[in-house]
XYZ file of C-alpha atoms in Angstrom:
385
model
C -124.600 -3.566 -37.211
C -122.031 -3.878 -34.419
C -122.243 -1.145 -31.816
C -119.101 0.988 -31.554
C -117.452 0.834 -28.125
C -116.322 4.279 -26.942
C -113.031 4.549 -25.118
C -112.735 6.069 -21.667
C -111.359 9.603 -21.809
C -109.394 11.523 -19.212
C -111.349 14.682 -18.414
C -110.102 15.837 -15.001
C -106.572 15.593 -13.585
C -105.218 16.539 -10.147
C -101.552 17.580 -10.037
C -99.753 17.582 -6.670
C -96.403 19.394 -6.927
C -93.558 19.374 -4.414
C -92.085 22.716 -3.353
C -88.540 21.335 -3.204
C -87.000 23.767 -5.700
C -88.401 24.726 -9.118
C -87.548 21.530 -10.985
C -90.719 19.725 -9.921
C -93.015 22.513 -11.124
C -91.059 22.940 -14.386
C -91.417 19.207 -15.190
C -95.128 19.218 -14.364
C -95.545 22.381 -16.421
C -94.173 20.515 -19.432
C -96.406 17.492 -18.776
C -99.514 19.703 -18.484
C -98.592 21.410 -21.769
C -98.349 18.030 -23.517
C -101.723 16.927 -22.108
C -103.355 20.126 -23.381
C -101.921 19.490 -26.848
C -103.615 16.085 -26.760
C -106.895 17.473 -25.448
C -107.320 21.221 -24.681
C -110.540 20.459 -22.793
C -108.874 18.503 -19.978
C -109.488 20.235 -16.631
C -106.466 20.495 -14.326
C -106.412 21.298 -10.617
C -102.999 22.181 -9.155
C -102.298 21.445 -5.474
C -99.241 23.413 -4.380
C -97.930 26.160 -2.133
C -94.940 28.225 -3.300
C -95.147 27.685 -7.076
C -98.803 28.580 -7.719
C -97.891 32.049 -9.046
C -95.131 30.590 -11.223
C -97.666 28.229 -12.825
C -100.476 30.775 -13.115
C -98.109 33.212 -14.852
C -97.779 30.651 -17.642
C -101.214 29.001 -17.800
C -103.435 31.815 -16.515
C -107.013 30.738 -15.841
C -106.792 27.614 -17.996
C -106.144 25.667 -14.768
C -107.623 25.562 -11.273
C -105.249 26.379 -8.392
C -105.574 25.110 -4.815
C -103.278 26.079 -1.960
C -101.771 22.915 -0.503
C -99.183 23.300 2.309
C -95.967 21.373 1.869
C -95.784 18.393 4.215
C -92.368 17.059 3.230
C -89.306 19.105 2.305
C -85.734 19.826 3.370
C -84.212 22.809 5.158
C -80.880 24.354 4.173
C -78.391 26.278 6.289
C -77.140 29.713 5.212
C -74.014 28.112 3.764
C -76.173 25.923 1.507
C -75.747 22.543 3.189
C -78.642 20.396 4.372
C -79.742 21.261 7.906
C -80.046 17.774 9.423
C -81.674 18.890 12.675
C -84.472 20.943 11.087
C -84.996 18.449 8.247
C -85.332 15.596 10.752
C -88.022 17.571 12.577
C -89.989 17.938 9.327
C -89.602 14.224 8.576
C -90.779 13.149 12.050
C -93.788 15.488 11.870
C -94.722 14.357 8.358
C -97.034 11.369 9.210
C -99.482 13.357 11.313
C -99.440 16.302 8.879
C -100.055 13.909 6.014
C -103.085 12.372 7.741
C -104.526 15.779 8.656
C -104.148 17.164 5.129
C -105.864 14.155 3.577
C -108.721 14.461 6.069
C -109.088 18.117 5.141
C -109.184 17.302 1.424
C -111.814 14.607 1.971
C -114.157 17.067 3.699
C -114.945 18.304 0.179
C -114.899 14.880 -1.433
C -117.439 15.924 -4.064
C -114.797 18.282 -5.494
C -112.278 15.448 -5.847
C -114.001 13.913 -8.868
C -110.748 13.428 -10.770
C -109.990 10.696 -13.273
C -106.296 10.483 -12.366
C -103.687 12.029 -10.038
C -100.103 12.937 -11.017
C -97.340 14.014 -8.656
C -93.575 14.250 -8.188
C -93.547 13.110 -5.471
C -96.010 14.279 -2.797
C -96.773 11.096 -0.786
C -100.357 12.138 0.007
C -101.184 12.185 -3.714
C -100.874 8.397 -3.900
C -102.698 7.832 -0.613
C -105.542 9.947 -1.966
C -105.568 7.941 -5.192
C -106.098 4.746 -3.203
C -108.885 6.288 -1.120
C -110.665 7.647 -4.204
C -109.978 4.436 -6.148
C -108.447 6.282 -9.101
C -105.044 5.786 -10.806
C -102.106 7.824 -9.508
C -98.790 8.352 -11.280
C -95.430 9.580 -10.028
C -92.830 11.553 -11.968
C -89.404 11.377 -10.365
C -85.701 11.985 -10.517
C -85.332 10.831 -6.948
C -87.798 9.545 -4.362
C -88.082 10.777 -0.775
C -87.555 7.326 0.736
C -84.287 6.931 -1.229
C -83.231 10.434 -0.187
C -83.747 9.885 3.519
C -82.392 6.335 3.439
C -79.109 7.812 2.198
C -78.829 10.151 5.184
C -78.594 9.477 8.910
C -82.424 9.119 8.888
C -82.461 5.712 7.182
C -83.543 3.824 10.328
C -86.420 6.148 11.195
C -89.878 4.591 10.870
C -91.019 7.685 8.965
C -88.656 6.850 6.094
C -90.299 3.436 5.753
C -93.747 5.043 5.932
C -92.875 7.362 3.023
C -91.896 4.361 0.936
C -95.226 2.673 1.701
C -97.060 5.801 0.518
C -95.100 6.021 -2.738
C -95.720 2.347 -3.457
C -99.446 3.103 -3.558
C -98.867 4.739 -6.963
C -99.900 2.856 -10.091
C -96.628 3.727 -11.811
C -93.589 5.932 -11.300
C -91.906 7.482 -14.339
C -88.192 8.020 -13.912
C -86.584 10.660 -16.128
C -82.848 10.180 -16.522
C -79.719 10.492 -18.673
C -77.938 7.472 -17.209
C -79.031 3.922 -16.429
C -78.227 4.155 -12.720
C -81.365 5.134 -10.811
C -81.633 7.052 -7.571
C -84.814 5.379 -6.431
C -85.345 2.467 -4.067
C -84.485 -0.750 -5.915
C -87.743 -2.537 -5.206
C -90.172 -0.204 -6.966
C -91.954 -2.725 -9.177
C -93.999 -0.220 -11.221
C -91.117 1.830 -12.579
C -90.844 3.089 -16.157
C -87.811 4.947 -17.501
C -88.354 7.928 -19.814
C -86.249 10.428 -21.708
C -85.475 13.834 -20.217
C -88.442 16.136 -19.590
C -87.853 19.560 -21.100
C -89.606 22.185 -23.214
C -87.362 24.908 -24.645
C -90.304 27.319 -24.865
C -91.131 27.192 -21.144
C -88.644 29.925 -20.219
C -88.661 31.851 -23.506
C -92.183 33.211 -23.499
C -92.672 36.594 -21.856
C -88.965 37.222 -21.192
C -87.135 40.520 -21.510
C -84.347 41.405 -23.925
C -80.917 41.098 -22.309
C -77.526 42.670 -22.872
C -75.526 40.787 -25.528
C -71.907 40.479 -24.454
C -68.928 40.966 -26.778
C -66.448 39.763 -24.179
C -64.249 36.713 -24.704
C -66.213 34.595 -22.239
C -69.757 34.745 -20.901
C -70.683 33.071 -17.604
C -74.081 32.671 -15.947
C -74.016 32.441 -12.149
C -77.326 30.852 -11.192
C -79.007 31.443 -7.865
C -81.266 28.404 -8.088
C -84.892 28.087 -7.023
C -83.907 26.800 -3.580
C -81.672 29.880 -3.000
C -79.154 27.388 -1.619
C -76.062 29.302 -2.692
C -77.307 32.892 -2.321
C -75.017 33.689 0.571
C -71.894 32.311 -1.133
C -72.643 34.115 -4.401
C -73.241 37.441 -2.668
C -69.924 37.193 -0.827
C -68.152 36.449 -4.131
C -69.500 39.392 -6.165
C -66.760 41.862 -5.157
C -64.055 39.550 -6.549
C -65.595 39.283 -10.037
C -64.588 42.780 -11.214
C -60.964 41.630 -11.393
C -61.820 39.097 -14.119
C -62.300 41.514 -17.007
C -62.040 38.758 -19.652
C -65.379 37.326 -18.419
C -68.815 38.937 -18.426
C -70.853 37.516 -15.540
C -74.647 37.330 -15.815
C -75.892 37.185 -12.238
C -79.319 36.381 -10.847
C -80.069 39.251 -8.422
C -83.635 38.490 -7.279
C -82.475 37.587 -3.774
C -79.926 40.410 -3.420
C -80.104 43.664 -1.439
C -80.621 46.996 -3.199
C -77.039 47.959 -2.314
C -75.583 44.843 -3.945
C -77.793 45.216 -7.032
C -76.543 48.798 -7.421
C -72.940 47.637 -7.136
C -73.507 45.023 -9.869
C -75.135 47.607 -12.124
C -72.056 49.864 -11.824
C -69.422 47.227 -12.653
C -68.512 46.867 -16.320
C -68.313 43.053 -16.486
C -71.322 42.299 -14.238
C -74.813 42.061 -15.758
C -77.841 41.776 -13.426
C -80.590 39.314 -14.355
C -84.065 39.447 -12.821
C -86.680 36.725 -13.004
C -86.459 32.957 -13.238
C -87.386 32.878 -16.941
C -84.687 35.370 -17.900
C -82.066 33.438 -15.955
C -82.901 30.085 -17.553
C -83.136 31.563 -21.038
C -79.505 32.659 -20.719
C -78.255 29.066 -20.450
C -78.459 28.668 -24.212
C -76.514 31.928 -24.722
C -73.552 31.872 -22.298
C -70.298 29.906 -22.706
C -70.496 28.232 -19.301
C -72.338 28.421 -16.010
C -71.876 28.085 -12.270
C -74.884 26.445 -10.629
C -76.266 24.008 -8.105
C -76.533 20.491 -9.530
C -80.300 20.101 -9.362
C -81.803 17.850 -12.029
C -83.651 20.602 -13.884
C -80.404 22.557 -14.325
C -78.571 19.373 -15.346
C -81.266 18.690 -17.947
C -80.706 22.132 -19.481
C -76.923 21.643 -19.448
C -77.345 18.348 -21.324
C -79.855 19.700 -23.850
C -77.968 22.926 -24.609
C -74.507 21.266 -24.361
C -73.172 23.847 -21.925
C -70.058 23.269 -19.789
C -70.682 23.942 -16.117
C -69.129 24.135 -12.701
C -71.681 22.362 -10.504
C -71.604 23.266 -6.830
C -71.167 20.528 -4.258
C -73.712 20.432 -1.432
C -72.957 18.839 1.916
C -75.334 16.175 3.333
C -77.553 16.137 0.218
C -77.633 12.630 -1.354
C -79.537 13.752 -4.470
C -77.005 16.450 -5.364
C -74.139 14.103 -4.513
C -75.459 11.434 -6.887
C -76.250 13.971 -9.627
C -72.687 15.271 -9.458
C -71.197 11.769 -9.328
C -73.066 10.771 -12.482
C -72.177 13.974 -14.352
C -68.521 13.812 -13.309
C -68.210 10.120 -14.236
C -69.420 10.936 -17.752
C -67.091 13.988 -17.848
C -70.080 16.271 -18.446
C -69.083 18.881 -15.833
C -66.536 20.066 -13.290
C -67.253 20.130 -9.569
C -66.966 23.277 -7.514
C -66.496 23.068 -3.751
C -67.983 25.791 -1.589
C -64.429 26.667 -0.542
C -63.788 27.807 -4.151
C -66.066 30.831 -3.750
C -65.108 34.300 -2.499
C -61.363 35.040 -2.869
C -60.700 31.645 -4.526
C -63.324 32.088 -7.235
C -61.151 33.663 -9.939
C -58.513 30.932 -9.613
C -61.173 28.232 -10.015
C -62.817 29.922 -13.020
C -59.522 30.524 -14.822
C -58.469 26.913 -14.312
C -61.838 25.729 -15.650
C -61.561 27.911 -18.771
C -58.006 26.802 -19.553
C -58.188 23.106 -18.650
C -61.771 21.804 -18.585
C -64.270 23.837 -20.580
C -63.381 22.712 -24.109
C -63.083 19.021 -23.113
C -66.497 19.101 -21.419
C -68.069 20.864 -24.423
C -66.784 18.128 -26.747
C -68.061 15.390 -24.432
C -71.516 16.947 -24.279
C -71.638 17.305 -28.065
C -70.808 13.615 -28.465
C -73.915 12.520 -26.506
C -77.338 12.872 -28.106
C -80.156 12.947 -25.594
C -83.875 13.218 -26.265
C -86.103 15.554 -24.246
C -89.523 14.067 -25.121
C -90.094 12.436 -21.733
C -93.318 14.380 -21.089
C -94.814 13.127 -24.342
C -93.820 9.538 -23.478
C -95.476 9.874 -20.069
C -98.809 11.262 -21.259
C -99.068 8.707 -24.102
C -98.435 5.908 -21.618
C -100.929 7.258 -19.065
C -103.616 7.749 -21.720
C -103.007 4.245 -23.049
C -103.284 2.700 -19.576
C -106.440 4.667 -18.762
C -108.282 3.869 -21.984
C -107.487 0.137 -21.642
C -108.695 -0.059 -18.030
């Protein structure tokens, strides 16, 4: 009788998550959920800084959580634009920080007995994979080397070093809605996937919210990066004059005085908590938001017209907005359209753009099963190796 050959099984996974906004942790959250559907016994260890509480709120003690300081990120000015001076400092300091963090991890090498590593896209994750001789996989909308190459930092040696780190990955999965990629052209282990999204991620554990009967409902999103907080706060006092629109406003980053003002105005509805804010996307008529990829994904899935806010010096946001605008999936909002100019911009959008954008979005069918595609591909690769 022929002996049955057992397949290799993934039992332990390390997840390194970037702190650049919430999109990275939301995508990884969806991927982890899909893995646990495949095998609830898989042990996950999360390496992260700012989003550990966000993840533990959802998964509880099903996962292991390790504090890992962010080595590579951007810095924004109060007006929302990329701070080139402070971001350059972070980029130049990255190589030595990267080396030191890997050394620190390797001091407890016996605890790093993982089968695979997944990240989007912490460079040290792929370096560690090479050292431990285990597969490492990237999940990306954009890559750091592409980002910095499209700024005034493209000639810095650190930008090239980031690319070398990312190329240590076994494969990078690129989630997109358009063929044009915002990754370096010479990644040879690249695999395109559908959008990564789970409608239940932001629905569980959310509060009931006020249901508007007004003609129009608008969600003003203060995104995970808090990039536009200052602009939104300075615009609040002008919203009361637009009585035909009920504005749902994220107030987590606002002062007590401003929250009280919002609570007193008839057409302003305060929203607290990231889950509550994202759940509203499927309910409102349109939204005003930063053009991060997680928000864009929700706009595409829920077919919601949006005014996406331009962001100076940020190549990722610039490319996101270019792609959305080219497909006529959104309108663009300059930072100069806030404050006293806000009502004029909103009224023009409602009269001229909103219906056209809604029809365009409805005409495009996009799948959101990217996480399932990724885990099936990773499992297949691992079991064949």
